[in-house]
């Protein structure tokens, strides 16, 4: 009797271990960024988030009005800044047109069709943000029906914030740059003067300092605080020239062989309401 | 039963809405769906199977809509439901006790969730992240549990709905 019970207990332990392993495998598979949502998931997610979005509309309206009222006293200062900038706009416009013409001619010469830097824009609202707390994601109200595809870059008016990882019919999930996923290293460049760039790799995010870490920069390169950091367009995910932030701190590694640069984003990742998706026209 | 389902639905929707309006670094992170399991238990004391089913289905919906996972929250919600059933054997329901249960459940939810994500390699084992996440989730959720308990209790008394104390 005792022996039989012992054997039964052993079976129970084995079954529990097998089920736990299978479940962990399932969790691991389901959380993978490369997993596509199935039809059932898409339908439930769409239905749930439509309700969420509908309720958000009046709340967003009130929130926008409050923000508007708060920023009203700064209008005169903004006007002064903008009128100064406006004087330069015509000159820049002429330069821009000239550059566009030049690029077009060069492309014709090199027989290039479209590059990764050519994108169209799609604005979206944030429906919810990182409810699980550990995921560094947010859900936006544009999906495959609006032309959104996996791996498209997502920006705000202050710079890059992340990429699309999951697409449903009417909403998508954005993985933020603040996520320390080792598989999502981004090729970046630091503008050291008018024409020169230094290339590096964005490898992670320092939660404590709220800065991005860039590695792979030679020790003999001079990098100063305030230099702009943008994407290079290498790696087929992010188009080139998207602002990531400005250099905040430069330090050398333990062996004095390479520099590590801390970059501060201009985006407030804790409070994002509206975003823009860069819809790539074509990749070549 | 009706009051339980309404409580769960309202909490579920509020989770999404509140997350959108509260800064991510604030100390007011919502986990209303999780703590609503505490609120609804006294109404389903005689129907524990129904209670577990509701916890499981809510977990699945939470997985699909909010965290893009499969069965992760469903399993955790079932574990939490069992814990709530066990706790209710020893503790009576009142404002203070419900607040303490809420504190306990939020901590369990965070720890279990964190360790599963660490085991599957999604998160690094950094206890500061866990501690930070727990601290940021306590205040709002305890407050919500107490308020929701007060409201559901009033409704139950007014309409003579059965619940245990």
Coordinates of C-alpha atoms in Angstrom, one line a residue:
Chain A
X1 CA 0.0 0.0 0.0
X2 CA 2.8 2.4 1.0
X3 CA 4.9 1.4 -2.0
X4 CA 1.9 2.0 -4.3
X5 CA 1.3 5.5 -2.8
X6 CA 5.0 6.3 -3.3
X7 CA 4.8 5.3 -7.0
X8 CA 1.6 7.4 -7.5
X9 CA 3.3 10.4 -5.8
X10 CA 6.3 10.0 -8.1
X11 CA 3.9 10.0 -11.2
X12 CA 2.2 13.1 -9.9
X13 CA 5.6 14.9 -9.5
X14 CA 6.6 13.8 -13.0
X15 CA 3.3 15.1 -14.5
X16 CA 3.6 18.4 -12.6
X17 CA 7.2 18.8 -14.0
X18 CA 6.1 18.0 -17.5
X19 CA 3.2 20.4 -17.4
X20 CA 5.3 23.2 -15.9
X21 CA 8.0 22.7 -18.6
X22 CA 5.3 22.7 -21.3
X23 CA 3.8 25.9 -19.9
X24 CA 7.2 27.6 -19.6
X25 CA 7.8 26.7 -23.3
X26 CA 4.4 28.1 -24.2
X27 CA 5.1 31.4 -22.3
X28 CA 8.5 31.7 -23.9
X29 CA 7.0 31.1 -27.4
X30 CA 4.1 33.5 -26.8
X31 CA 6.2 36.4 -25.6
X32 CA 8.6 36.1 -28.6
X33 CA 8.5 39.3 -30.7
X34 CA 8.6 37.3 -33.9
X35 CA 5.3 35.5 -33.1
X36 CA 2.4 36.5 -35.2
X37 CA -1.0 37.0 -33.6
X38 CA -3.6 34.3 -34.6
X39 CA -7.1 35.1 -35.8
X40 CA -8.7 34.6 -32.4
X41 CA -6.2 36.8 -30.7
X42 CA -6.6 39.5 -33.3
X43 CA -10.4 39.4 -33.0
X44 CA -10.4 39.6 -29.2
X45 CA -7.7 42.2 -29.1
X46 CA -9.5 44.4 -31.7
X47 CA -12.8 44.1 -29.9
X48 CA -11.3 44.9 -26.5
X49 CA -9.3 47.8 -27.7
X50 CA -12.1 49.3 -29.7
X51 CA -14.1 49.6 -26.4
X52 CA -11.0 51.0 -24.7
X53 CA -10.5 53.5 -27.5
X54 CA -14.1 54.6 -27.4
X55 CA -13.9 55.3 -23.7
X56 CA -10.6 57.1 -24.2
X57 CA -12.0 59.6 -26.7
X58 CA -13.8 62.0 -24.2
X59 CA -11.0 61.5 -21.6
X60 CA -8.4 62.4 -24.2
X61 CA -10.4 65.4 -25.2
X62 CA -10.5 66.8 -21.7
X63 CA -6.8 66.0 -21.2
X64 CA -5.9 67.9 -24.4
X65 CA -7.9 70.9 -23.3
X66 CA -6.2 70.9 -19.9
X67 CA -2.7 70.7 -21.6
X68 CA -3.8 73.5 -23.9
X69 CA -4.8 75.7 -21.1
X70 CA -1.6 75.0 -19.2
X71 CA 0.6 75.9 -22.2
X72 CA -1.4 79.1 -23.0
X73 CA 0.8 81.4 -20.9
X74 CA 3.9 80.2 -22.9
X75 CA 2.4 81.2 -26.2
X76 CA 4.2 84.6 -26.5
X77 CA 7.6 83.0 -25.8
X78 CA 6.9 80.3 -28.4
X79 CA 5.8 83.0 -30.9
X80 CA 9.1 84.9 -30.4
X81 CA 11.1 81.7 -30.9
X82 CA 9.2 80.7 -34.0
X83 CA 9.5 84.1 -35.6
X84 CA 13.2 83.9 -35.3
X85 CA 13.2 80.5 -36.8
X86 CA 10.9 81.6 -39.6
X87 CA 13.5 84.0 -40.9
X88 CA 15.8 81.1 -41.7
X89 CA 13.1 78.9 -43.2
X90 CA 13.1 80.3 -46.7
X91 CA 16.8 79.9 -47.0
X92 CA 16.6 76.3 -45.7
X93 CA 13.7 75.6 -48.1
X94 CA 15.9 76.6 -51.0
X95 CA 18.7 74.4 -49.8
X96 CA 16.4 71.5 -49.2
X97 CA 14.9 71.6 -52.7
X98 CA 18.5 71.8 -54.1
X99 CA 19.5 68.7 -52.0
X100 CA 16.4 66.8 -53.2
X101 CA 17.2 67.5 -56.8
X102 CA 20.8 66.4 -56.2
X103 CA 19.7 63.1 -54.5
X104 CA 17.3 62.4 -57.3
X105 CA 20.0 62.8 -59.9
X106 CA 22.5 60.7 -57.9
X107 CA 19.9 57.9 -57.6
X108 CA 19.2 58.0 -61.3
X109 CA 23.0 57.7 -61.9
X110 CA 23.3 54.8 -59.4
X111 CA 20.0 53.2 -60.6
X112 CA 18.6 53.0 -57.1
X113 CA 14.9 52.7 -56.7
X114 CA 13.9 53.5 -53.2
X115 CA 16.1 53.6 -50.0
X116 CA 15.3 52.9 -46.4
X117 CA 15.2 56.6 -45.7
X118 CA 12.1 57.0 -47.8
X119 CA 9.0 56.8 -45.6
X120 CA 5.5 58.1 -45.4
X121 CA 4.0 59.0 -42.0
X122 CA 1.0 57.6 -40.2
X123 CA -0.2 59.3 -36.9
X124 CA -1.6 57.1 -34.1
X125 CA -2.9 57.5 -30.5
X126 CA -1.7 55.4 -27.6
X127 CA -4.5 53.2 -26.3
X128 CA -2.7 51.7 -23.3
X129 CA 0.8 51.5 -22.0
X130 CA 2.8 48.7 -20.3
X131 CA 0.1 47.3 -18.1
X132 CA 2.3 44.3 -17.1
X133 CA 5.0 46.7 -16.0
X134 CA 7.8 44.4 -17.2
X135 CA 7.2 44.5 -20.9
X136 CA 8.2 48.0 -22.1
X137 CA 5.5 48.0 -24.7
X138 CA 2.5 50.1 -25.6
X139 CA -0.5 49.6 -27.8
X140 CA -1.5 52.1 -30.6
X141 CA -4.7 52.5 -32.5
X142 CA -3.4 51.7 -36.0
X143 CA -3.1 48.2 -37.4
X144 CA -2.7 46.1 -40.6
X145 CA -5.8 47.7 -42.1
X146 CA -4.0 51.0 -41.9
X147 CA -0.9 49.6 -43.6
X148 CA 1.1 49.0 -40.5
X149 CA 3.7 46.2 -40.7
X150 CA 6.0 44.5 -38.2
X151 CA 9.3 46.2 -37.6
X152 CA 8.2 49.7 -38.7
X153 CA 9.8 52.5 -36.8
X154 CA 7.7 54.6 -34.4
X155 CA 8.6 58.2 -33.5
X156 CA 7.3 61.2 -31.8
X157 CA 8.2 64.8 -32.7
X158 CA 11.2 64.5 -30.4
X159 CA 12.7 61.4 -31.8
X160 CA 12.7 57.6 -32.1
X161 CA 10.7 55.6 -29.5
X162 CA 10.6 52.1 -30.8
X163 CA 9.4 49.6 -33.4
X164 CA 6.2 47.6 -34.1
X165 CA 6.4 44.1 -32.9
X166 CA 2.9 42.8 -33.2
X167 CA 0.2 43.8 -35.6
X168 CA -3.5 43.2 -35.3
X169 CA -6.2 44.5 -37.7
X170 CA -6.9 47.8 -35.9
X171 CA -4.1 48.1 -33.4
X172 CA -0.4 47.3 -33.0
X173 CA 2.1 46.8 -30.2
X174 CA 5.2 49.0 -30.0
X175 CA 8.3 47.8 -28.2
X176 CA 10.0 50.8 -26.7
X177 CA 13.7 51.5 -27.1
X178 CA 13.9 51.5 -23.3
X179 CA 13.5 47.7 -23.3
X180 CA 16.9 46.0 -22.6
X181 CA 16.4 43.2 -25.2
X182 CA 19.8 42.0 -26.2
X183 CA 18.6 41.1 -29.6
X184 CA 17.6 44.6 -30.6
X185 CA 20.9 46.4 -31.0
X186 CA 20.6 49.5 -33.2
X187 CA 23.2 50.9 -35.5
X188 CA 23.6 54.7 -34.7
X189 CA 25.8 57.6 -35.7
X190 CA 27.0 60.6 -33.7
X191 CA 27.4 63.9 -35.6
X192 CA 30.9 65.2 -34.6
X193 CA 30.9 68.1 -37.1
X194 CA 29.1 69.4 -40.2
X195 CA 30.0 66.4 -42.4
X196 CA 31.6 63.8 -40.1
X197 CA 29.9 61.0 -38.2
X198 CA 31.1 58.4 -35.8
X199 CA 29.4 55.1 -35.9
X200 CA 28.4 52.9 -32.9
X201 CA 25.9 50.5 -31.6
X202 CA 23.0 51.3 -29.2
X203 CA 23.1 48.3 -26.8
X204 CA 20.8 49.1 -24.0
X205 CA 19.1 51.5 -21.6
X206 CA 20.2 52.6 -18.2
X207 CA 17.0 52.9 -16.1
X208 CA 18.7 54.8 -13.3
X209 CA 20.1 57.6 -15.5
X210 CA 17.4 57.3 -18.1
X211 CA 20.0 57.2 -20.8
X212 CA 20.8 54.9 -23.8
X213 CA 24.2 53.3 -23.9
X214 CA 26.3 53.4 -27.1
X215 CA 29.3 51.1 -27.5
X216 CA 31.8 50.3 -30.2
X217 CA 33.4 53.8 -30.6
X218 CA 37.1 54.0 -30.9
X219 CA 38.9 55.6 -27.9
X220 CA 40.7 58.2 -30.1
X221 CA 37.5 59.8 -31.3
X222 CA 36.6 63.0 -29.6
X223 CA 32.9 63.2 -28.6
X224 CA 31.5 66.1 -26.7
X225 CA 28.4 66.5 -24.6
X226 CA 25.4 67.7 -26.7
X227 CA 26.3 66.0 -30.0
X228 CA 23.3 64.6 -31.8
X229 CA 22.8 60.9 -32.2
X230 CA 20.7 59.5 -35.1
X231 CA 20.0 56.1 -36.7
X232 CA 22.2 55.0 -39.6
X233 CA 19.6 53.1 -41.6
X234 CA 21.8 50.0 -41.4
X235 CA 20.2 46.7 -40.3
X236 CA 17.0 47.1 -42.3
X237 CA 14.8 48.2 -39.3
X238 CA 15.1 51.9 -38.7
X239 CA 15.4 54.4 -41.5
X240 CA 18.5 56.7 -41.4
X241 CA 18.6 60.1 -39.8
X242 CA 16.0 59.6 -37.0
X243 CA 17.0 61.5 -33.9
X244 CA 17.6 59.3 -30.8
X245 CA 18.9 62.0 -28.5
X246 CA 21.9 64.0 -27.4
X247 CA 25.2 62.9 -25.8
X248 CA 25.1 63.3 -22.1
X249 CA 28.2 61.5 -20.8
X250 CA 31.3 60.0 -22.4
X251 CA 33.5 57.4 -20.6
X252 CA 36.1 54.9 -21.6
X253 CA 35.8 51.1 -21.0
X254 CA 37.9 49.2 -18.4
X255 CA 40.7 48.5 -20.9
X256 CA 40.9 52.0 -22.4
X257 CA 40.2 50.6 -25.8
X258 CA 36.7 52.0 -26.6
X259 CA 34.4 54.7 -25.5
X260 CA 30.9 54.2 -24.0
X261 CA 28.5 57.1 -24.7
X262 CA 25.4 57.8 -22.7
X263 CA 22.7 59.4 -24.7
X264 CA 19.7 61.3 -23.3
X265 CA 16.5 61.1 -25.3
X266 CA 14.4 64.2 -25.7
X267 CA 11.3 62.0 -25.5
X268 CA 9.6 61.6 -22.2
X269 CA 9.0 57.8 -22.3
X270 CA 6.8 57.9 -19.2
X271 CA 4.2 60.1 -20.9
X272 CA 3.5 59.4 -24.6
X273 CA 0.0 60.0 -26.0
X274 CA 0.5 60.5 -29.7
X275 CA 3.0 58.8 -32.0
X276 CA 3.9 58.6 -35.7
X277 CA 4.6 55.4 -37.6
X278 CA 7.2 55.6 -40.4
X279 CA 5.7 53.5 -43.1
X280 CA 8.6 52.3 -45.3
X281 CA 7.8 52.6 -49.0
X282 CA 10.2 49.9 -50.0
X283 CA 13.3 48.3 -48.8
X284 CA 16.3 47.9 -51.0
Chain B
X1 CA -23.1 36.6 -10.1
X2 CA -24.0 39.8 -12.0
X3 CA -22.3 42.1 -9.6
X4 CA -19.1 40.0 -9.9
X5 CA -19.0 40.1 -13.6
X6 CA -19.7 43.8 -13.7
X7 CA -16.9 44.4 -11.2
X8 CA -14.5 42.4 -13.3
X9 CA -15.5 44.1 -16.5
X10 CA -15.2 47.6 -15.0
X11 CA -11.9 46.9 -13.4
X12 CA -10.6 45.4 -16.7
X13 CA -11.5 48.4 -18.7
X14 CA -10.2 50.8 -16.0
X15 CA -6.8 49.1 -16.1
X16 CA -6.4 50.1 -19.8
X17 CA -7.7 53.6 -19.3
X18 CA -5.8 54.5 -16.2
X19 CA -2.5 53.1 -17.6
X20 CA -2.9 55.6 -20.4
X21 CA -3.2 58.7 -18.1
X22 CA -0.7 57.9 -15.4
X23 CA 3.0 58.5 -15.9
X24 CA 4.9 55.2 -16.1
X25 CA 7.3 56.3 -13.4
X26 CA 4.6 57.3 -10.9
X27 CA 3.7 55.3 -7.8
X28 CA 0.1 54.7 -9.1
X29 CA 0.3 51.7 -11.4
X30 CA -3.0 50.0 -11.9
X31 CA -3.6 46.3 -11.4
X32 CA -7.3 46.6 -10.9
X33 CA -8.2 43.3 -12.7
X34 CA -5.9 41.4 -10.3
X35 CA -7.3 43.0 -7.2
X36 CA -10.9 42.7 -8.4
X37 CA -10.6 38.9 -7.8
X38 CA -10.5 39.8 -4.1
X39 CA -13.7 41.9 -4.4
X40 CA -15.8 39.3 -6.2
X41 CA -14.9 36.3 -4.0
X42 CA -17.4 37.0 -1.2
X43 CA -20.2 36.9 -3.8
X44 CA -19.0 33.6 -5.2
X45 CA -18.2 31.9 -1.9
X46 CA -20.7 29.1 -2.7
X47 CA -19.7 28.8 -6.3
X48 CA -15.9 28.2 -6.1
X49 CA -15.8 26.5 -9.5
X50 CA -17.5 29.5 -11.1
X51 CA -15.0 31.8 -9.3
X52 CA -12.1 29.8 -10.7
X53 CA -13.6 29.8 -14.2
X54 CA -14.1 33.6 -14.1
X55 CA -10.4 34.0 -12.9
X56 CA -9.2 31.8 -15.8
X57 CA -11.2 33.6 -18.5
X58 CA -10.3 37.0 -17.2
X59 CA -6.6 35.9 -17.2
X60 CA -6.9 34.8 -20.8
X61 CA -8.4 38.1 -21.9
X62 CA -5.8 40.0 -19.9
X63 CA -3.1 37.9 -21.7
X64 CA -4.5 38.7 -25.2
X65 CA -5.5 42.3 -24.8
X66 CA -2.9 43.7 -22.5
X67 CA 0.2 41.6 -22.4
X68 CA 0.3 39.7 -25.7
X69 CA 1.0 36.4 -24.0
X70 CA -0.7 33.0 -24.0
X71 CA -2.0 31.5 -20.7
X72 CA 0.6 33.4 -18.6
X73 CA -1.8 35.6 -16.7
X74 CA -4.5 32.9 -16.9
X75 CA -2.4 30.5 -14.8
X76 CA -1.3 33.3 -12.4
X77 CA -4.9 34.4 -12.0
X78 CA -5.9 30.8 -11.1
X79 CA -3.1 30.7 -8.5
X80 CA -4.2 34.0 -7.1
X81 CA -7.8 32.8 -6.9
X82 CA -6.7 29.7 -5.0
X83 CA -4.7 31.9 -2.6
X84 CA -7.8 34.2 -2.1
X85 CA -10.0 31.2 -1.3
X86 CA -7.4 29.9 1.3
X87 CA -7.0 33.4 2.8
X88 CA -10.8 33.8 3.2
X89 CA -11.0 30.7 5.3
X90 CA -9.0 32.5 8.1
X91 CA -9.8 36.1 7.5
X92 CA -13.2 37.9 7.6
X93 CA -14.0 40.6 5.0
X94 CA -13.9 44.2 6.1
X95 CA -12.2 47.4 4.8
X96 CA -8.9 46.8 6.7
X97 CA -8.6 43.0 5.9
X98 CA -9.5 43.6 2.2
X99 CA -6.7 46.2 2.0
X100 CA -4.2 43.7 3.5
X101 CA -5.3 40.9 1.2
X102 CA -4.9 43.3 -1.7
X103 CA -1.3 44.1 -0.6
X104 CA -0.5 40.4 -0.3
X105 CA -2.0 39.5 -3.7
X106 CA -0.3 42.4 -5.6
X107 CA 3.1 41.2 -4.2
X108 CA 2.4 37.6 -5.1
X109 CA 1.3 38.6 -8.6
X110 CA 4.4 40.7 -9.2
X111 CA 6.8 38.0 -7.8
X112 CA 5.3 35.1 -9.7
X113 CA 5.1 37.2 -12.9
X114 CA 8.7 38.4 -12.5
X115 CA 10.2 34.9 -11.9
X116 CA 8.3 33.3 -14.8
X117 CA 9.7 36.1 -17.1
X118 CA 13.2 35.6 -15.7
X119 CA 13.0 31.8 -16.1
X120 CA 11.9 32.1 -19.8
X121 CA 14.8 34.6 -20.4
X122 CA 12.7 37.6 -21.1
X123 CA 13.9 39.6 -18.1
X124 CA 17.3 39.7 -16.3
X125 CA 17.4 38.7 -12.7
X126 CA 17.4 42.2 -11.1
X127 CA 15.7 42.5 -7.8
X128 CA 15.6 46.3 -8.0
X129 CA 13.3 46.0 -11.0
X130 CA 11.0 43.7 -9.0
X131 CA 11.1 45.8 -5.9
X132 CA 10.5 49.0 -7.8
X133 CA 7.5 47.4 -9.7
X134 CA 6.0 46.2 -6.4
X135 CA 6.3 49.6 -4.7
X136 CA 4.8 51.4 -7.6
X137 CA 1.8 49.1 -7.7
X138 CA 0.7 49.1 -4.0
X139 CA -0.8 52.4 -3.2
X140 CA -3.4 52.8 -6.1
X141 CA -4.5 49.1 -6.0
X142 CA -5.0 49.0 -2.2
X143 CA -7.0 52.2 -2.5
X144 CA -9.0 50.8 -5.4
X145 CA -9.7 47.5 -3.5
X146 CA -11.0 49.4 -0.4
X147 CA -13.2 51.7 -2.5
X148 CA -14.5 48.9 -4.7
X149 CA -15.3 46.8 -1.6
X150 CA -17.2 49.7 -0.1
X151 CA -19.3 50.2 -3.3
X152 CA -20.1 46.5 -3.9
X153 CA -20.9 46.1 -0.2
X154 CA -23.4 48.9 -0.3
X155 CA -25.0 47.6 -3.5
X156 CA -25.2 44.1 -2.0
X157 CA -26.8 45.3 1.2
X158 CA -29.3 47.5 -0.7
X159 CA -30.4 44.7 -3.1
X160 CA -30.1 41.8 -0.6
X161 CA -27.4 40.1 -2.6
X162 CA -25.8 37.1 -0.9
X163 CA -22.2 37.5 0.2
X164 CA -20.0 36.4 3.0
X165 CA -18.4 38.8 5.5

